[in-house]
């Protein structure tokens, strides 16, 4: 089990689907999404709430509101607000960080979530909402993590995730996101570090403890870039080492939240 770390959500860097209505002297061109990340830990299926917001202008004070709901005893739980964080220091991209402890056996509250963002330039506030429904996609198994020393590159392969539209790989060092792959429709992808560095000039050398995360995405519709649900599996390894899954699945070690799934 690795130390507590952030598993940052997937950012869809693409044309914004929705542009807010213009006010008299102010506007904010932005969009947001809320969805569930799903992992396996042994026989348990675990869930964590994730969210992101991104804009053409700089934003500040980005806040997510979780809808109210009735708990198991019928008691009404009032809506709750939580602050979001900048993605790798960018004022235009904000995320809801997710740690290992955020994954539980309870599915996140189903309903309409809202995000409020402030236009940094003039202080005007804007709000958007997105509905979170219950939809489960399960992670699969890593087949191999193969290191290429000549290119300082990893090639990852895994089993198909049933229902996934596409996949992405993330690389972490401790709490820091170092790099991410492009989206791939096939269950294989690669991460390469130029001059041994990633985002924010984070360096990785041979022998450093790192974590790979592979996510599989299901979108809200065939024409939407918003995620409906996301399967996640992670594997801890030292940079420069390789991994190959046992040929017989019955001999594979039990899955955990930090390795294999």
PDB file of C-alpha atoms in Angstrom:
ATOM      1  CA  UNK A   1       0.000   0.000   0.000  1.00  0.00           C
ATOM      2  CA  UNK A   2       1.447   3.336  -0.975  1.00  0.00           C
ATOM      3  CA  UNK A   3       1.310   6.466   1.156  1.00  0.00           C
ATOM      4  CA  UNK A   4      -1.709   8.703   0.820  1.00  0.00           C
ATOM      5  CA  UNK A   5      -1.711  10.337  -2.578  1.00  0.00           C
ATOM      6  CA  UNK A   6      -3.934  12.279  -4.909  1.00  0.00           C
ATOM      7  CA  UNK A   7      -5.391  10.464  -7.892  1.00  0.00           C
ATOM      8  CA  UNK A   8      -6.248  13.365 -10.078  1.00  0.00           C
ATOM      9  CA  UNK A   9      -9.154  13.122 -12.349  1.00  0.00           C
ATOM     10  CA  UNK A  10      -9.072  12.993 -16.084  1.00  0.00           C
ATOM     11  CA  UNK A  11      -9.109  16.429 -17.726  1.00  0.00           C
ATOM     12  CA  UNK A  12     -10.768  16.468 -21.171  1.00  0.00           C
ATOM     13  CA  UNK A  13      -8.777  19.086 -23.092  1.00  0.00           C
ATOM     14  CA  UNK A  14     -11.164  19.749 -25.931  1.00  0.00           C
ATOM     15  CA  UNK A  15     -13.588  22.358 -27.231  1.00  0.00           C
ATOM     16  CA  UNK A  16     -15.916  23.561 -24.503  1.00  0.00           C
ATOM     17  CA  UNK A  17     -19.384  22.183 -25.040  1.00  0.00           C
ATOM     18  CA  UNK A  18     -21.283  24.837 -23.161  1.00  0.00           C
ATOM     19  CA  UNK A  19     -20.725  28.568 -22.927  1.00  0.00           C
ATOM     20  CA  UNK A  20     -22.507  30.459 -20.171  1.00  0.00           C
ATOM     21  CA  UNK A  21     -24.857  33.269 -21.069  1.00  0.00           C
ATOM     22  CA  UNK A  22     -23.152  36.667 -21.173  1.00  0.00           C
ATOM     23  CA  UNK A  23     -23.825  39.243 -18.524  1.00  0.00           C
ATOM     24  CA  UNK A  24     -23.703  42.940 -19.236  1.00  0.00           C
ATOM     25  CA  UNK A  25     -19.979  43.504 -18.689  1.00  0.00           C
ATOM     26  CA  UNK A  26     -18.702  40.054 -17.795  1.00  0.00           C
ATOM     27  CA  UNK A  27     -18.627  36.475 -19.002  1.00  0.00           C
ATOM     28  CA  UNK A  28     -16.872  33.205 -18.269  1.00  0.00           C
ATOM     29  CA  UNK A  29     -16.415  30.576 -20.966  1.00  0.00           C
ATOM     30  CA  UNK A  30     -16.177  27.349 -19.005  1.00  0.00           C
ATOM     31  CA  UNK A  31     -17.605  23.910 -18.317  1.00  0.00           C
ATOM     32  CA  UNK A  32     -17.627  21.335 -15.542  1.00  0.00           C
ATOM     33  CA  UNK A  33     -18.306  17.666 -14.878  1.00  0.00           C
ATOM     34  CA  UNK A  34     -19.001  15.414 -11.890  1.00  0.00           C
ATOM     35  CA  UNK A  35     -18.695  11.626 -11.998  1.00  0.00           C
ATOM     36  CA  UNK A  36     -17.737   8.499 -10.046  1.00  0.00           C
ATOM     37  CA  UNK A  37     -14.362   6.721 -10.062  1.00  0.00           C
ATOM     38  CA  UNK A  38     -14.564   3.004  -9.345  1.00  0.00           C
ATOM     39  CA  UNK A  39     -11.912   0.598  -8.063  1.00  0.00           C
ATOM     40  CA  UNK A  40     -11.728  -2.973  -6.858  1.00  0.00           C
ATOM     41  CA  UNK A  41     -10.088  -3.985  -3.584  1.00  0.00           C
ATOM     42  CA  UNK A  42     -10.183  -7.755  -3.390  1.00  0.00           C
ATOM     43  CA  UNK A  43     -13.871  -8.635  -3.747  1.00  0.00           C
ATOM     44  CA  UNK A  44     -15.003  -5.142  -2.751  1.00  0.00           C
ATOM     45  CA  UNK A  45     -16.088  -2.486  -5.237  1.00  0.00           C
ATOM     46  CA  UNK A  46     -15.114   1.005  -4.051  1.00  0.00           C
ATOM     47  CA  UNK A  47     -16.382   4.405  -5.180  1.00  0.00           C
ATOM     48  CA  UNK A  48     -15.101   7.979  -5.012  1.00  0.00           C
ATOM     49  CA  UNK A  49     -16.629  11.262  -6.161  1.00  0.00           C
ATOM     50  CA  UNK A  50     -14.603  13.291  -8.651  1.00  0.00           C
ATOM     51  CA  UNK A  51     -15.163  16.624 -10.398  1.00  0.00           C
ATOM     52  CA  UNK A  52     -13.406  19.113 -12.638  1.00  0.00           C
ATOM     53  CA  UNK A  53     -13.954  22.586 -14.071  1.00  0.00           C
ATOM     54  CA  UNK A  54     -12.024  24.239 -16.887  1.00  0.00           C
ATOM     55  CA  UNK A  55     -12.219  27.592 -18.651  1.00  0.00           C
ATOM     56  CA  UNK A  56     -10.669  29.874 -21.248  1.00  0.00           C
ATOM     57  CA  UNK A  57     -10.265  32.602 -18.609  1.00  0.00           C
ATOM     58  CA  UNK A  58      -8.618  32.326 -15.213  1.00  0.00           C
ATOM     59  CA  UNK A  59     -10.920  31.230 -12.385  1.00  0.00           C
ATOM     60  CA  UNK A  60     -10.702  31.381  -8.595  1.00  0.00           C
ATOM     61  CA  UNK A  61     -12.705  30.242  -5.555  1.00  0.00           C
ATOM     62  CA  UNK A  62     -14.106  27.181  -7.341  1.00  0.00           C
ATOM     63  CA  UNK A  63     -16.595  25.402  -5.054  1.00  0.00           C
ATOM     64  CA  UNK A  64     -18.525  22.139  -5.523  1.00  0.00           C
ATOM     65  CA  UNK A  65     -21.956  21.699  -3.901  1.00  0.00           C
ATOM     66  CA  UNK A  66     -23.016  18.131  -3.097  1.00  0.00           C
ATOM     67  CA  UNK A  67     -26.819  17.743  -3.182  1.00  0.00           C
ATOM     68  CA  UNK A  68     -28.853  16.971  -0.064  1.00  0.00           C
ATOM     69  CA  UNK A  69     -30.129  13.436   0.510  1.00  0.00           C
ATOM     70  CA  UNK A  70     -31.837  11.131   3.016  1.00  0.00           C
ATOM     71  CA  UNK A  71     -29.477   8.758   4.843  1.00  0.00           C
ATOM     72  CA  UNK A  72     -30.211   5.131   5.779  1.00  0.00           C
ATOM     73  CA  UNK A  73     -32.171   6.253   8.849  1.00  0.00           C
ATOM     74  CA  UNK A  74     -34.301   8.636   6.802  1.00  0.00           C
ATOM     75  CA  UNK A  75     -32.557  11.727   8.168  1.00  0.00           C
ATOM     76  CA  UNK A  76     -32.134  14.525   5.653  1.00  0.00           C
ATOM     77  CA  UNK A  77     -28.503  15.505   5.077  1.00  0.00           C
ATOM     78  CA  UNK A  78     -28.278  19.109   3.909  1.00  0.00           C
ATOM     79  CA  UNK A  79     -26.233  20.057   0.802  1.00  0.00           C
ATOM     80  CA  UNK A  80     -22.513  20.394   1.511  1.00  0.00           C
ATOM     81  CA  UNK A  81     -19.901  22.621  -0.104  1.00  0.00           C
ATOM     82  CA  UNK A  82     -16.283  21.647  -0.727  1.00  0.00           C
ATOM     83  CA  UNK A  83     -13.433  23.645  -2.247  1.00  0.00           C
ATOM     84  CA  UNK A  84     -11.770  22.425  -5.423  1.00  0.00           C
ATOM     85  CA  UNK A  85      -8.046  22.705  -6.190  1.00  0.00           C
ATOM     86  CA  UNK A  86      -5.987  23.942  -9.120  1.00  0.00           C
ATOM     87  CA  UNK A  87      -4.821  21.256 -11.517  1.00  0.00           C
ATOM     88  CA  UNK A  88      -0.985  21.315 -11.585  1.00  0.00           C
ATOM     89  CA  UNK A  89      -1.075  25.007 -10.661  1.00  0.00           C
ATOM     90  CA  UNK A  90      -3.294  26.125 -13.537  1.00  0.00           C
ATOM     91  CA  UNK A  91      -5.843  28.853 -12.815  1.00  0.00           C
ATOM     92  CA  UNK A  92      -7.986  27.678 -15.736  1.00  0.00           C
ATOM     93  CA  UNK A  93      -8.323  24.032 -14.622  1.00  0.00           C
ATOM     94  CA  UNK A  94      -9.696  22.954 -11.240  1.00  0.00           C
ATOM     95  CA  UNK A  95     -10.272  19.503  -9.754  1.00  0.00           C
ATOM     96  CA  UNK A  96     -11.704  17.733  -6.735  1.00  0.00           C
ATOM     97  CA  UNK A  97      -8.658  15.790  -5.419  1.00  0.00           C
ATOM     98  CA  UNK A  98      -9.323  12.164  -4.517  1.00  0.00           C
ATOM     99  CA  UNK A  99      -7.233  10.265  -1.952  1.00  0.00           C
ATOM    100  CA  UNK A 100      -7.173   6.561  -1.105  1.00  0.00           C
ATOM    101  CA  UNK A 101      -9.340   7.229   1.955  1.00  0.00           C
ATOM    102  CA  UNK A 102     -12.083   8.756  -0.240  1.00  0.00           C
ATOM    103  CA  UNK A 103     -12.848   5.343  -1.774  1.00  0.00           C
ATOM    104  CA  UNK A 104     -15.678   3.642   0.120  1.00  0.00           C
ATOM    105  CA  UNK A 105     -18.264   0.926  -0.462  1.00  0.00           C
ATOM    106  CA  UNK A 106     -20.977   3.591  -0.656  1.00  0.00           C
ATOM    107  CA  UNK A 107     -21.812   5.089  -4.037  1.00  0.00           C
ATOM    108  CA  UNK A 108     -21.683   8.928  -4.093  1.00  0.00           C
ATOM    109  CA  UNK A 109     -24.929  10.860  -3.700  1.00  0.00           C
ATOM    110  CA  UNK A 110     -27.012  10.599  -6.864  1.00  0.00           C
ATOM    111  CA  UNK A 111     -28.484  13.898  -8.026  1.00  0.00           C
ATOM    112  CA  UNK A 112     -27.684  17.366  -9.335  1.00  0.00           C
ATOM    113  CA  UNK A 113     -24.286  18.757  -8.343  1.00  0.00           C
ATOM    114  CA  UNK A 114     -23.297  22.365  -8.943  1.00  0.00           C
ATOM    115  CA  UNK A 115     -19.984  24.158  -9.238  1.00  0.00           C
ATOM    116  CA  UNK A 116     -19.577  27.893  -8.652  1.00  0.00           C
ATOM    117  CA  UNK A 117     -16.537  29.671 -10.104  1.00  0.00           C
ATOM    118  CA  UNK A 118     -15.329  33.254  -9.913  1.00  0.00           C
ATOM    119  CA  UNK A 119     -13.940  35.115 -12.925  1.00  0.00           C
ATOM    120  CA  UNK A 120     -10.550  36.229 -11.597  1.00  0.00           C
ATOM    121  CA  UNK A 121     -10.490  39.337 -13.778  1.00  0.00           C
ATOM    122  CA  UNK A 122     -13.660  41.020 -12.480  1.00  0.00           C
ATOM    123  CA  UNK A 123     -14.863  38.915  -9.545  1.00  0.00           C
ATOM    124  CA  UNK A 124     -18.141  37.892 -11.193  1.00  0.00           C
ATOM    125  CA  UNK A 125     -19.505  34.513 -10.065  1.00  0.00           C
ATOM    126  CA  UNK A 126     -20.936  31.803 -12.326  1.00  0.00           C
ATOM    127  CA  UNK A 127     -22.626  28.495 -11.630  1.00  0.00           C
ATOM    128  CA  UNK A 128     -23.216  25.303 -13.622  1.00  0.00           C
ATOM    129  CA  UNK A 129     -24.776  21.963 -12.705  1.00  0.00           C
ATOM    130  CA  UNK A 130     -24.348  18.340 -13.750  1.00  0.00           C
ATOM    131  CA  UNK A 131     -26.383  15.284 -12.814  1.00  0.00           C
ATOM    132  CA  UNK A 132     -24.647  12.273 -11.270  1.00  0.00           C
ATOM    133  CA  UNK A 133     -26.448   9.000 -11.929  1.00  0.00           C
ATOM    134  CA  UNK A 134     -25.577   5.515 -10.726  1.00  0.00           C
ATOM    135  CA  UNK A 135     -23.560   3.683 -13.359  1.00  0.00           C
ATOM    136  CA  UNK A 136     -20.870   1.091 -12.662  1.00  0.00           C
ATOM    137  CA  UNK A 137     -17.912   0.179 -14.855  1.00  0.00           C
ATOM    138  CA  UNK A 138     -15.335  -2.181 -13.362  1.00  0.00           C
ATOM    139  CA  UNK A 139     -11.542  -2.107 -13.799  1.00  0.00           C
ATOM    140  CA  UNK A 140      -9.717  -5.061 -15.306  1.00  0.00           C
ATOM    141  CA  UNK A 141      -6.164  -6.435 -14.768  1.00  0.00           C
ATOM    142  CA  UNK A 142      -2.714  -5.202 -15.734  1.00  0.00           C
ATOM    143  CA  UNK A 143      -0.992  -7.527 -18.195  1.00  0.00           C
ATOM    144  CA  UNK A 144       2.410  -5.808 -18.365  1.00  0.00           C
ATOM    145  CA  UNK A 145       4.350  -2.656 -17.508  1.00  0.00           C
ATOM    146  CA  UNK A 146       7.385  -2.717 -19.773  1.00  0.00           C
ATOM    147  CA  UNK A 147      10.260  -0.256 -19.368  1.00  0.00           C
ATOM    148  CA  UNK A 148      12.264   0.877 -22.420  1.00  0.00           C
ATOM    149  CA  UNK A 149      15.582   2.228 -21.137  1.00  0.00           C
ATOM    150  CA  UNK A 150      16.680   3.712 -24.461  1.00  0.00           C
ATOM    151  CA  UNK A 151      13.659   6.029 -24.604  1.00  0.00           C
ATOM    152  CA  UNK A 152      13.027   6.317 -20.836  1.00  0.00           C
ATOM    153  CA  UNK A 153       9.552   5.066 -21.665  1.00  0.00           C
ATOM    154  CA  UNK A 154       6.922   2.714 -20.261  1.00  0.00           C
ATOM    155  CA  UNK A 155       4.448   0.723 -22.328  1.00  0.00           C
ATOM    156  CA  UNK A 156       1.432  -0.541 -20.376  1.00  0.00           C
ATOM    157  CA  UNK A 157      -1.060  -3.193 -21.436  1.00  0.00           C
ATOM    158  CA  UNK A 158      -4.177  -4.393 -19.636  1.00  0.00           C
ATOM    159  CA  UNK A 159      -7.326  -6.399 -20.211  1.00  0.00           C
ATOM    160  CA  UNK A 160     -10.349  -4.780 -21.807  1.00  0.00           C
ATOM    161  CA  UNK A 161     -12.709  -2.988 -19.424  1.00  0.00           C
ATOM    162  CA  UNK A 162     -16.214  -3.963 -20.409  1.00  0.00           C
ATOM    163  CA  UNK A 163     -18.136  -0.895 -21.586  1.00  0.00           C
ATOM    164  CA  UNK A 164     -15.178   1.506 -21.682  1.00  0.00           C
ATOM    165  CA  UNK A 165     -15.049   3.938 -24.612  1.00  0.00           C
ATOM    166  CA  UNK A 166     -11.380   4.845 -24.167  1.00  0.00           C
ATOM    167  CA  UNK A 167      -8.506   4.837 -21.694  1.00  0.00           C
ATOM    168  CA  UNK A 168      -5.782   7.077 -20.284  1.00  0.00           C
ATOM    169  CA  UNK A 169      -2.636   6.441 -18.225  1.00  0.00           C
ATOM    170  CA  UNK A 170      -1.403   8.662 -15.389  1.00  0.00           C
ATOM    171  CA  UNK A 171       2.027   8.629 -13.746  1.00  0.00           C
ATOM    172  CA  UNK A 172       2.509   9.819 -10.133  1.00  0.00           C
ATOM    173  CA  UNK A 173       5.490  10.361  -7.876  1.00  0.00           C
ATOM    174  CA  UNK A 174       4.261  10.520  -4.311  1.00  0.00           C
ATOM    175  CA  UNK A 175       1.397  13.014  -4.296  1.00  0.00           C
ATOM    176  CA  UNK A 176       2.396  14.629  -7.593  1.00  0.00           C
ATOM    177  CA  UNK A 177       1.004  13.957 -11.048  1.00  0.00           C
ATOM    178  CA  UNK A 178       4.055  13.672 -13.303  1.00  0.00           C
ATOM    179  CA  UNK A 179       2.615  12.861 -16.732  1.00  0.00           C
ATOM    180  CA  UNK A 180      -0.395  11.503 -18.587  1.00  0.00           C
ATOM    181  CA  UNK A 181      -0.839   9.670 -21.859  1.00  0.00           C
ATOM    182  CA  UNK A 182      -3.111  10.607 -24.705  1.00  0.00           C
ATOM    183  CA  UNK A 183      -6.504   8.905 -24.897  1.00  0.00           C
ATOM    184  CA  UNK A 184      -6.442   5.455 -26.463  1.00  0.00           C
ATOM    185  CA  UNK A 185      -9.264   3.197 -27.592  1.00  0.00           C
ATOM    186  CA  UNK A 186      -7.076   0.103 -27.252  1.00  0.00           C
ATOM    187  CA  UNK A 187      -6.046  -1.381 -23.873  1.00  0.00           C
ATOM    188  CA  UNK A 188      -2.451  -0.277 -24.320  1.00  0.00           C
ATOM    189  CA  UNK A 189      -0.639   3.025 -23.988  1.00  0.00           C
ATOM    190  CA  UNK A 190       2.697   4.626 -23.165  1.00  0.00           C
ATOM    191  CA  UNK A 191       4.331   7.252 -20.948  1.00  0.00           C
ATOM    192  CA  UNK A 192       7.655   8.846 -21.908  1.00  0.00           C
ATOM    193  CA  UNK A 193       9.677  11.352 -19.893  1.00  0.00           C
ATOM    194  CA  UNK A 194      11.829  13.771 -21.854  1.00  0.00           C
ATOM    195  CA  UNK A 195      15.067  14.478 -19.971  1.00  0.00           C
ATOM    196  CA  UNK A 196      13.542  12.510 -17.092  1.00  0.00           C
ATOM    197  CA  UNK A 197      10.993  15.207 -16.263  1.00  0.00           C
ATOM    198  CA  UNK A 198       7.219  15.635 -16.307  1.00  0.00           C
ATOM    199  CA  UNK A 199       4.716  18.315 -15.268  1.00  0.00           C
ATOM    200  CA  UNK A 200       6.152  21.221 -13.265  1.00  0.00           C
ATOM    201  CA  UNK A 201       9.654  19.865 -14.022  1.00  0.00           C
ATOM    202  CA  UNK A 202       9.129  16.939 -11.642  1.00  0.00           C
ATOM    203  CA  UNK A 203      12.124  14.636 -12.099  1.00  0.00           C
ATOM    204  CA  UNK A 204      12.082  10.842 -11.978  1.00  0.00           C
ATOM    205  CA  UNK A 205      15.256   8.762 -11.801  1.00  0.00           C
ATOM    206  CA  UNK A 206      15.888   5.031 -11.924  1.00  0.00           C
ATOM    207  CA  UNK A 207      14.784   3.420  -8.675  1.00  0.00           C
ATOM    208  CA  UNK A 208      12.252   6.108  -7.690  1.00  0.00           C
ATOM    209  CA  UNK A 209       8.947   4.799  -6.331  1.00  0.00           C
ATOM    210  CA  UNK A 210       6.193   5.685  -8.789  1.00  0.00           C
ATOM    211  CA  UNK A 211       2.566   4.776  -9.403  1.00  0.00           C
ATOM    212  CA  UNK A 212       0.745   4.171 -12.656  1.00  0.00           C
ATOM    213  CA  UNK A 213      -3.008   4.654 -12.894  1.00  0.00           C
ATOM    214  CA  UNK A 214      -5.072   3.438 -15.843  1.00  0.00           C
ATOM    215  CA  UNK A 215      -8.647   4.686 -16.189  1.00  0.00           C
ATOM    216  CA  UNK A 216     -11.422   3.546 -18.494  1.00  0.00           C
ATOM    217  CA  UNK A 217     -14.096   6.100 -19.403  1.00  0.00           C
ATOM    218  CA  UNK A 218     -17.803   5.875 -20.101  1.00  0.00           C
ATOM    219  CA  UNK A 219     -19.370   9.103 -21.384  1.00  0.00           C
ATOM    220  CA  UNK A 220     -22.806  10.579 -20.763  1.00  0.00           C
ATOM    221  CA  UNK A 221     -23.701  10.127 -24.444  1.00  0.00           C
ATOM    222  CA  UNK A 222     -22.070   9.278 -27.756  1.00  0.00           C
ATOM    223  CA  UNK A 223     -21.634  12.984 -28.516  1.00  0.00           C
ATOM    224  CA  UNK A 224     -20.618  14.193 -25.045  1.00  0.00           C
ATOM    225  CA  UNK A 225     -17.121  14.742 -23.633  1.00  0.00           C
ATOM    226  CA  UNK A 226     -18.536  14.556 -20.084  1.00  0.00           C
ATOM    227  CA  UNK A 227     -17.777  11.373 -18.192  1.00  0.00           C
ATOM    228  CA  UNK A 228     -20.597   9.251 -16.795  1.00  0.00           C
ATOM    229  CA  UNK A 229     -18.405   6.837 -14.855  1.00  0.00           C
ATOM    230  CA  UNK A 230     -14.724   5.861 -14.738  1.00  0.00           C
ATOM    231  CA  UNK A 231     -12.960   2.632 -13.781  1.00  0.00           C
ATOM    232  CA  UNK A 232      -9.563   3.058 -12.132  1.00  0.00           C
ATOM    233  CA  UNK A 233      -6.715   0.671 -11.368  1.00  0.00           C
ATOM    234  CA  UNK A 234      -3.251   1.493 -10.036  1.00  0.00           C
ATOM    235  CA  UNK A 235       0.114  -0.229  -9.795  1.00  0.00           C
ATOM    236  CA  UNK A 236       3.158   0.723  -7.697  1.00  0.00           C
ATOM    237  CA  UNK A 237       6.612   0.076  -9.134  1.00  0.00           C
ATOM    238  CA  UNK A 238      10.144   1.486  -9.153  1.00  0.00           C
ATOM    239  CA  UNK A 239      11.049   3.516 -12.239  1.00  0.00           C
ATOM    240  CA  UNK A 240      13.128   1.222 -14.449  1.00  0.00           C
ATOM    241  CA  UNK A 241      11.527  -2.025 -13.298  1.00  0.00           C
ATOM    242  CA  UNK A 242       9.050  -4.015 -15.362  1.00  0.00           C
ATOM    243  CA  UNK A 243       6.070  -6.199 -14.498  1.00  0.00           C
ATOM    244  CA  UNK A 244       4.402  -9.089 -16.292  1.00  0.00           C
ATOM    245  CA  UNK A 245       1.244 -10.748 -15.033  1.00  0.00           C
ATOM    246  CA  UNK A 246       1.371 -14.488 -14.321  1.00  0.00           C
ATOM    247  CA  UNK A 247       0.100 -16.568 -17.208  1.00  0.00           C
ATOM    248  CA  UNK A 248      -2.381 -18.394 -14.997  1.00  0.00           C
ATOM    249  CA  UNK A 249      -4.846 -15.935 -13.461  1.00  0.00           C
ATOM    250  CA  UNK A 250      -5.415 -18.312 -10.545  1.00  0.00           C
ATOM    251  CA  UNK A 251      -1.789 -17.847  -9.483  1.00  0.00           C
ATOM    252  CA  UNK A 252      -1.929 -14.057  -9.544  1.00  0.00           C
ATOM    253  CA  UNK A 253      -1.650 -12.274  -6.178  1.00  0.00           C
ATOM    254  CA  UNK A 254      -4.819 -10.934  -4.598  1.00  0.00           C
ATOM    255  CA  UNK A 255      -5.806  -7.517  -5.944  1.00  0.00           C
ATOM    256  CA  UNK A 256      -5.564  -4.484  -3.730  1.00  0.00           C
ATOM    257  CA  UNK A 257      -6.407  -0.816  -3.980  1.00  0.00           C
ATOM    258  CA  UNK A 258      -2.763  -0.011  -4.751  1.00  0.00           C
ATOM    259  CA  UNK A 259      -1.658  -2.874  -6.996  1.00  0.00           C
ATOM    260  CA  UNK A 260      -3.331  -4.840  -9.785  1.00  0.00           C
ATOM    261  CA  UNK A 261      -6.665  -3.005  -9.573  1.00  0.00           C
TER     262      UNK A 261
END
